[in-house]
Protein backbone atom coordinates (compact mmCIF):
# COMPACT_ATOMS: atom_id res chain seq x y z
CA UNK A 1 0.00 0.00 0.00
CA UNK A 2 1.39 3.40 -0.95
CA UNK A 3 1.25 6.08 1.69
CA UNK A 4 0.21 9.59 0.76
CA UNK A 5 3.23 11.86 0.48
CA UNK A 6 2.03 13.88 3.50
CA UNK A 7 3.13 11.08 5.84
CA UNK A 8 6.84 10.89 6.70
CA UNK A 9 8.59 7.69 5.70
CA UNK A 10 10.12 5.37 8.29
CA UNK A 11 13.52 6.41 6.93
CA UNK A 12 12.72 10.07 7.39
CA UNK A 13 11.55 9.44 10.97
CA UNK A 14 14.70 7.41 11.80
CA UNK A 15 16.97 10.08 10.35
CA UNK A 16 15.18 12.87 12.19
CA UNK A 17 15.39 10.96 15.50
CA UNK A 18 19.08 10.24 15.01
CA UNK A 19 19.84 13.85 14.08
CA UNK A 20 17.90 15.13 17.11
CA UNK A 21 19.82 12.85 19.47
CA UNK A 22 23.15 13.73 17.86
CA UNK A 23 22.38 17.45 17.95
CA UNK A 24 21.34 17.22 21.59
CA UNK A 25 24.56 15.41 22.44
CA UNK A 26 26.56 18.02 20.57
CA UNK A 27 24.93 21.00 22.19
CA UNK A 28 24.64 19.60 25.71
CA UNK A 29 27.83 17.66 26.09
CA UNK A 30 30.36 18.87 23.58
CA UNK A 31 31.84 21.61 25.75
CA UNK A 32 32.49 19.32 28.69
CA UNK A 33 36.02 18.13 29.23
CA UNK A 34 36.90 14.52 28.68
CA UNK A 35 38.10 12.48 31.66
CA UNK A 36 41.63 13.33 32.67
CA UNK A 37 41.59 16.89 31.34
CA UNK A 38 40.82 20.07 33.18
CA UNK A 39 37.68 22.03 32.44
CA UNK A 40 39.82 25.02 31.58
CA UNK A 41 42.10 23.23 29.12
CA UNK A 42 42.25 25.05 25.77
CA UNK A 43 39.86 23.93 23.04
CA UNK A 44 41.20 22.68 19.71
CA UNK A 45 41.53 25.57 17.24
CA UNK A 46 40.05 24.92 13.80
CA UNK A 47 38.25 27.15 11.34
CA UNK A 48 34.79 26.04 10.23
CA UNK A 49 36.16 25.28 6.77
CA UNK A 50 39.00 23.18 8.25
CA UNK A 51 36.48 21.26 10.39
CA UNK A 52 34.25 20.67 7.38
CA UNK A 53 37.18 19.55 5.20
CA UNK A 54 38.30 17.16 7.96
CA UNK A 55 34.75 15.73 8.30
CA UNK A 56 34.55 15.16 4.55
CA UNK A 57 37.95 13.41 4.55
CA UNK A 58 36.93 11.20 7.46
CA UNK A 59 33.68 10.17 5.75
CA UNK A 60 35.55 9.47 2.49
CA UNK A 61 38.03 7.32 4.46
CA UNK A 62 35.20 5.34 6.10
CA UNK A 63 33.40 4.90 2.78
CA UNK A 64 36.55 3.72 1.00
CA UNK A 65 37.33 1.24 3.78
CA UNK A 66 33.79 -0.15 3.66
CA UNK A 67 33.87 -0.40 -0.15
CA UNK A 68 31.04 2.07 -0.67
CA UNK A 69 30.77 5.47 -2.34
CA UNK A 70 29.27 8.65 -0.96
CA UNK A 71 26.40 9.53 -3.26
CA UNK A 72 25.59 12.87 -4.83
CA UNK A 73 22.79 13.61 -2.39
CA UNK A 74 23.44 16.96 -0.66
CA UNK A 75 25.49 16.63 2.49
CA UNK A 76 23.98 17.92 5.71
CA UNK A 77 26.16 20.42 7.56
CA UNK A 78 25.15 21.91 10.90
CA UNK A 79 27.39 24.29 12.80
CA UNK A 80 25.98 24.99 16.28
CA UNK A 81 27.12 27.26 19.09
CA UNK A 82 28.90 25.41 21.86
CA UNK A 83 26.67 25.44 24.94
CA UNK A 84 27.94 24.25 28.32
CA UNK A 85 26.31 21.83 30.73
CA UNK A 86 24.47 24.61 32.56
CA UNK A 87 23.53 26.61 29.46
CA UNK A 88 26.61 28.83 29.58
CA UNK A 89 28.25 30.12 26.43
CA UNK A 90 31.37 32.09 25.63
CA UNK A 91 31.73 35.13 23.35
CA UNK A 92 34.55 33.54 21.33
CA UNK A 93 32.41 31.87 18.62
CA UNK A 94 33.20 28.30 19.71
CA UNK A 95 31.13 25.77 17.80
CA UNK A 96 30.40 22.12 17.08
CA UNK A 97 29.91 20.50 13.69
CA UNK A 98 27.41 17.78 12.84
CA UNK A 99 28.07 16.43 9.35
CA UNK A 100 26.11 13.80 7.37
CA UNK A 101 26.79 12.14 4.03
CA UNK A 102 24.85 9.31 2.40
CA UNK A 103 25.69 6.20 0.41
CA UNK A 104 23.56 3.87 -1.68
CA UNK A 105 24.06 0.44 -0.10
CA UNK A 106 21.82 -2.58 -0.73
CA UNK A 107 20.33 -4.17 2.40
CA UNK A 108 22.35 -7.35 1.88
CA UNK A 109 25.64 -5.38 2.24
CA UNK A 110 24.76 -3.11 5.17
CA UNK A 111 26.00 -5.48 7.90
CA UNK A 112 29.30 -5.87 6.02
CA UNK A 113 29.62 -2.09 5.93
CA UNK A 114 29.11 -1.64 9.68
CA UNK A 115 31.54 -4.51 10.39
CA UNK A 116 34.21 -2.94 8.17
CA UNK A 117 33.74 0.47 9.75
CA UNK A 118 33.76 -1.02 13.27
CA UNK A 119 37.01 -2.85 12.59
CA UNK A 120 38.65 0.22 11.06
CA UNK A 121 37.62 2.53 13.91
CA UNK A 122 38.67 0.03 16.56
CA UNK A 123 42.09 -0.36 14.88
CA UNK A 124 42.42 3.44 14.80
CA UNK A 125 41.88 3.65 18.57
CA UNK A 126 38.24 4.72 18.75
CA UNK A 127 35.93 3.18 21.33
CA UNK A 128 32.81 1.52 19.97
CA UNK A 129 29.82 2.79 21.95
CA UNK A 130 27.08 1.18 19.87
CA UNK A 131 27.01 -1.69 17.43
CA UNK A 132 23.98 -3.40 15.96
CA UNK A 133 23.41 -5.73 13.01
CA UNK A 134 19.98 -6.64 11.66
CA UNK A 135 18.66 -9.06 9.05
CA UNK A 136 18.80 -7.80 5.46
CA UNK A 137 15.01 -8.01 5.37
CA UNK A 138 14.81 -5.26 8.03
CA UNK A 139 17.96 -3.17 7.67
CA UNK A 140 18.74 -1.06 10.72
CA UNK A 141 22.46 -1.69 11.25
CA UNK A 142 24.53 0.83 13.21
CA UNK A 143 28.02 1.42 14.48
CA UNK A 144 28.96 4.41 16.64
CA UNK A 145 32.43 5.18 17.96
CA UNK A 146 34.09 7.94 19.98
CA UNK A 147 37.70 9.04 19.74
CA UNK A 148 39.09 9.01 23.30
CA UNK A 149 41.38 12.04 22.88
CA UNK A 150 39.71 14.21 20.25
CA UNK A 151 36.23 13.29 21.55
CA UNK A 152 34.61 13.30 18.12
CA UNK A 153 31.83 10.78 17.53
CA UNK A 154 31.26 9.03 14.23
CA UNK A 155 28.31 6.86 13.22
CA UNK A 156 27.38 4.79 10.18
CA UNK A 157 23.79 3.56 10.09
CA UNK A 158 21.05 2.21 7.83
CA UNK A 159 18.41 4.70 6.79
CA UNK A 160 16.42 2.22 4.70
CA UNK A 161 17.00 -0.88 2.61
CA UNK A 162 18.97 0.96 -0.05
CA UNK A 163 20.90 3.66 1.85
CA UNK A 164 23.19 4.33 4.76
CA UNK A 165 24.23 7.56 6.43
CA UNK A 166 27.74 8.40 7.61
CA UNK A 167 28.12 11.11 10.22
CA UNK A 168 30.60 12.82 12.48
CA UNK A 169 29.93 15.09 15.42
CA UNK A 170 32.81 17.20 16.74
CA UNK A 171 33.38 18.42 20.27
CA UNK A 172 33.62 22.17 20.83
CA UNK A 173 36.11 23.79 18.50
CA UNK A 174 37.47 27.30 18.69
CA UNK A 175 37.87 29.29 15.48
CA UNK A 176 41.23 30.98 14.89
CA UNK A 177 41.37 34.50 16.33
CA UNK A 178 41.21 36.11 12.89
CA UNK A 179 37.87 34.46 12.05
CA UNK A 180 36.41 35.10 15.51
CA UNK A 181 36.90 38.85 15.20
CA UNK A 182 37.47 39.93 11.60
CA UNK A 183 39.27 43.19 10.99
CA UNK A 184 37.33 45.88 9.11
C-alpha atoms as one frame of an Amber mdcrd trajectory, in Angstrom:
protein
   0.000   0.000   0.000   1.392   3.401  -0.951   1.251   6.080   1.686   0.210
   9.586   0.758   3.234  11.861   0.480   2.033  13.879   3.496   3.130  11.080
   5.840   6.836  10.886   6.704   8.590   7.694   5.698  10.115   5.371   8.285
  13.517   6.414   6.933  12.717  10.070   7.392  11.546   9.440  10.970  14.695
   7.408  11.798  16.971  10.077  10.346  15.175  12.875  12.194  15.388  10.958
  15.499  19.076  10.241  15.012  19.836  13.849  14.081  17.900  15.126  17.107
  19.825  12.847  19.471  23.150  13.733  17.857  22.381  17.448  17.948  21.343
  17.224  21.587  24.558  15.407  22.437  26.559  18.017  20.569  24.933  20.999
  22.194  24.637  19.604  25.709  27.826  17.664  26.087  30.364  18.870  23.579
  31.837  21.608  25.753  32.489  19.317  28.695  36.016  18.126  29.228  36.904
  14.520  28.675  38.097  12.481  31.657  41.627  13.332  32.671  41.590  16.889
  31.343  40.818  20.071  33.180  37.677  22.027  32.445  39.821  25.022  31.581
  42.098  23.231  29.119  42.254  25.046  25.766  39.863  23.931  23.038  41.197
  22.680  19.710  41.530  25.566  17.243  40.050  24.924  13.804  38.246  27.147
  11.341  34.789  26.039  10.233  36.159  25.276   6.775  39.002  23.181   8.247
  36.484  21.264  10.387  34.246  20.672   7.381  37.177  19.551   5.202  38.295
  17.157   7.964  34.749  15.735   8.303  34.552  15.161   4.546  37.950  13.413
   4.554  36.932  11.205   7.462  33.682  10.173   5.746  35.554   9.468   2.492
  38.028   7.315   4.461  35.202   5.341   6.103  33.400   4.902   2.780  36.554
   3.720   1.004  37.334   1.243   3.783  33.791  -0.151   3.656  33.873  -0.405
  -0.148  31.037   2.074  -0.671  30.773   5.467  -2.340  29.274   8.649  -0.963
  26.403   9.528  -3.258  25.586  12.874  -4.833  22.788  13.613  -2.390  23.444
  16.963  -0.661  25.493  16.632   2.489  23.984  17.925   5.712  26.163  20.423
   7.563  25.147  21.906  10.905  27.390  24.292  12.802  25.980  24.995  16.277
  27.118  27.260  19.086  28.899  25.414  21.860  26.674  25.440  24.939  27.937
  24.251  28.316  26.309  21.835  30.729  24.465  24.612  32.560  23.528  26.612
  29.460  26.611  28.828  29.580  28.253  30.115  26.426  31.368  32.091  25.630
  31.728  35.130  23.347  34.550  33.536  21.334  32.406  31.873  18.616  33.201
  28.296  19.709  31.130  25.775  17.799  30.398  22.121  17.083  29.914  20.504
  13.686  27.413  17.780  12.841  28.074  16.425   9.352  26.110  13.803   7.371
  26.786  12.144   4.032  24.848   9.312   2.397  25.687   6.197   0.414  23.563
   3.872  -1.676  24.061   0.439  -0.096  21.822  -2.583  -0.732  20.332  -4.166
   2.398  22.353  -7.347   1.876  25.640  -5.377   2.236  24.756  -3.113   5.170
  26.001  -5.484   7.897  29.296  -5.870   6.017  29.623  -2.086   5.935  29.107
  -1.638   9.682  31.537  -4.510  10.392  34.213  -2.943   8.168  33.742   0.470
   9.753  33.760  -1.020  13.274  37.012  -2.854  12.592  38.647   0.224  11.063
  37.620   2.531  13.912  38.675   0.025  16.564  42.094  -0.358  14.884  42.419
   3.444  14.797  41.877   3.653  18.569  38.240   4.717  18.746  35.934   3.183
  21.328  32.813   1.517  19.972  29.821   2.786  21.948  27.079   1.178  19.868
  27.013  -1.692  17.432  23.977  -3.400  15.963  23.407  -5.733  13.011  19.979
  -6.644  11.656  18.656  -9.056   9.045  18.801  -7.795   5.464  15.011  -8.011
   5.375  14.807  -5.261   8.029  17.964  -3.170   7.672  18.736  -1.060  10.724
  22.455  -1.694  11.249  24.526   0.825  13.211  28.025   1.418  14.476  28.963
   4.413  16.636  32.428   5.176  17.955  34.092   7.937  19.977  37.698   9.040
  19.740  39.091   9.013  23.302  41.382  12.040  22.881  39.714  14.208  20.249
  36.229  13.288  21.551  34.609  13.304  18.119  31.825  10.775  17.526  31.263
   9.026  14.228  28.314   6.865  13.218  27.382   4.787  10.183  23.792   3.562
  10.087  21.054   2.214   7.832  18.411   4.696   6.789  16.421   2.224   4.699
  17.004  -0.882   2.612  18.975   0.958  -0.053  20.902   3.657   1.847  23.194
   4.332   4.756  24.234   7.563   6.430  27.741   8.404   7.605  28.117  11.112
  10.220  30.600  12.820  12.479  29.934  15.090  15.422  32.813  17.202  16.737
  33.381  18.422  20.265  33.620  22.167  20.834  36.108  23.788  18.502  37.468
  27.301  18.687  37.874  29.292  15.479  41.233  30.980  14.891  41.374  34.505
  16.330  41.207  36.106  12.886  37.867  34.455  12.050  36.406  35.099  15.509
  36.900  38.854  15.203  37.465  39.934  11.598  39.269  43.193  10.988  37.330
  45.882   9.106
